[in-house]
Coordinates of N, CA, C and O in Angstrom, one line a residue:
M1 N -16.0 -67.5 36.6 CA -16.7 -66.2 37.8 C -15.7 -65.3 36.9 O -15.8 -64.0 37.2
V2 N -14.3 -65.6 36.7 CA -13.4 -64.2 36.6 C -14.0 -63.9 35.4 O -13.9 -62.2 35.2
S3 N -14.6 -64.6 34.3 CA -14.6 -63.9 32.9 C -15.9 -63.3 33.3 O -16.0 -61.8 32.4
A4 N -17.2 -63.3 33.8 CA -18.2 -62.6 34.5 C -17.9 -61.5 34.8 O -18.1 -60.5 34.6
F5 N -16.6 -61.7 36.1 CA -16.1 -60.2 36.5 C -15.5 -58.9 35.7 O -15.8 -57.7 36.1
Q6 N -14.7 -60.0 34.8 CA -14.1 -59.0 33.6 C -15.3 -58.4 32.5 O -14.9 -56.8 32.6
H7 N -16.2 -59.2 32.5 CA -17.1 -58.7 31.7 C -17.7 -57.4 32.5 O -17.9 -56.3 31.6
Y8 N -18.4 -57.5 33.4 CA -19.4 -56.4 34.2 C -18.2 -55.1 34.8 O -18.9 -54.5 34.7
M9 N -17.2 -55.2 34.8 CA -16.1 -54.5 34.8 C -15.0 -53.5 33.7 O -14.7 -52.7 33.6
N10 N -15.8 -54.3 32.3 CA -15.2 -53.7 31.2 C -16.0 -52.2 30.8 O -17.2 -52.1 31.5
P11 N -14.9 -51.6 30.4 CA -15.5 -50.1 30.4 C -16.7 -49.9 29.5 O -17.6 -49.1 29.6
I12 N -16.6 -50.6 28.0 CA -17.9 -50.8 27.4 C -19.1 -50.8 28.2 O -20.2 -50.3 27.8
H13 N -18.9 -51.7 29.3 CA -20.3 -52.2 29.4 C -20.5 -51.4 31.0 O -21.7 -50.8 30.8
I14 N -19.6 -50.6 31.2 CA -19.9 -49.7 32.1 C -20.8 -48.6 31.4 O -21.6 -47.7 32.0
Y15 N -19.9 -48.1 30.5 CA -20.5 -47.2 29.5 C -22.1 -47.4 29.1 O -23.0 -46.7 29.3
C16 N -22.4 -48.4 28.8 CA -23.7 -48.9 28.4 C -25.0 -48.8 29.7 O -25.9 -48.1 29.6
R17 N -24.4 -49.1 30.6 CA -24.9 -49.0 31.9 C -25.0 -47.5 32.0 O -26.7 -47.2 32.4
M18 N -24.4 -46.8 32.3 CA -24.4 -45.4 32.4 C -25.3 -44.6 31.4 O -26.4 -44.0 31.8
R19 N -25.6 -45.4 30.2 CA -26.2 -44.9 29.5 C -27.6 -45.0 29.3 O -28.7 -44.4 29.2
D20 N -28.0 -46.2 29.8 CA -29.3 -46.5 30.5 C -29.9 -46.1 31.3 O -30.9 -45.6 31.9
L21 N -28.7 -45.5 32.4 CA -29.7 -44.5 33.4 C -29.6 -43.2 33.1 O -29.8 -42.4 33.9
G22 N -29.3 -42.7 32.1 CA -29.7 -41.4 31.6 C -28.3 -40.7 31.4 O -28.6 -38.9 31.5
V23 N -27.4 -41.1 31.6 CA -26.2 -40.0 31.5 C -25.8 -39.6 30.3 O -26.1 -40.5 29.2
S24 N -25.4 -38.5 30.0 CA -24.9 -38.1 28.7 C -23.6 -38.6 28.3 O -23.3 -39.4 28.5
K25 N -23.7 -38.9 26.4 CA -22.9 -39.4 25.8 C -21.6 -38.9 26.3 O -20.4 -39.8 26.2
E26 N -21.3 -37.5 26.2 CA -20.0 -36.9 26.6 C -19.4 -37.5 27.9 O -18.5 -37.7 28.1
L27 N -20.5 -37.4 28.8 CA -20.0 -37.8 30.1 C -19.5 -39.3 30.6 O -18.6 -39.4 30.9
A28 N -20.4 -40.0 29.8 CA -20.4 -41.5 30.0 C -19.0 -41.7 29.5 O -18.2 -42.7 29.9
I29 N -18.5 -41.5 28.1 CA -17.4 -41.3 27.5 C -16.2 -41.1 28.3 O -15.1 -41.7 28.6
S30 N -16.4 -39.5 29.0 CA -15.2 -38.8 29.5 C -15.2 -40.1 30.9 O -14.0 -40.3 31.2
L31 N -15.7 -40.4 31.6 CA -16.0 -41.2 32.8 C -15.2 -42.5 32.6 O -14.7 -42.8 33.5
C32 N -15.6 -43.0 31.5 CA -15.3 -44.6 31.0 C -13.6 -44.7 30.7 O -12.9 -45.0 31.0
R33 N -13.3 -43.2 29.8 CA -12.0 -43.2 30.0 C -11.2 -43.1 30.9 O -9.8 -44.0 30.9
I34 N -11.5 -42.2 31.9 CA -10.7 -42.2 33.2 C -10.4 -43.5 33.6 O -9.6 -43.6 34.6
Y35 N -11.8 -44.1 34.0 CA -12.0 -45.4 35.0 C -10.9 -46.5 34.1 O -10.4 -47.3 34.6
E36 N -11.1 -46.5 32.6 CA -10.3 -47.7 32.0 C -8.6 -47.2 32.2 O -8.0 -48.3 32.8
F37 N -8.3 -45.9 32.6 CA -6.9 -45.5 32.2 C -6.4 -45.5 33.8 O -5.6 -46.5 34.1
L38 N -7.4 -45.3 35.0 CA -7.1 -45.1 36.1 C -7.2 -46.6 37.0 O -6.6 -47.2 37.9
I39 N -7.9 -47.5 36.3 CA -8.4 -48.6 37.4 C -8.5 -50.2 36.5 O -7.8 -50.7 36.7
F40 N -9.2 -49.9 35.6 CA -9.6 -51.2 34.5 C -8.0 -51.9 34.2 O -7.8 -52.9 34.6
K41 N -7.3 -50.9 33.2 CA -6.0 -51.6 32.7 C -5.1 -51.8 33.8 O -4.0 -52.5 33.6
R42 N -5.1 -51.0 35.2 CA -4.0 -51.3 36.0 C -4.2 -52.6 36.9 O -3.7 -53.1 37.4
L43 N -5.8 -52.6 37.2 CA -5.6 -53.5 38.3 C -6.5 -54.9 37.7 O -6.5 -56.0 38.3
L44 N -7.3 -54.8 36.8 CA -7.9 -55.7 36.1 C -7.3 -56.9 35.1 O -7.7 -57.6 34.7
V45 N -6.9 -56.1 34.6 CA -6.1 -56.9 33.1 C -4.9 -56.8 33.3 O -4.0 -56.0 33.6
R46 N -4.6 -58.5 33.2 CA -2.8 -58.9 33.7 C -2.4 -59.3 32.3 O -3.0 -60.1 31.2
G47 N -1.4 -58.7 31.8 CA -0.9 -59.0 30.5 C 0.1 -59.7 30.9 O 0.6 -60.2 31.8

C-alpha cells in the first residue's frame, strides 16, 4: 500500500497526469519542482 501511495505521489507521476490534462510542459515542470521541494521530499520520502 505504501509503495502504491509513493508511486502516485511521485513528482514524475504527477507531471505526467498534468500533461494528460493539457497543462503546458513548462507549467507542469514548474509546479512539480515546487511540489517536490515543499511536499514530496519533506513529508513522503523518509531517508
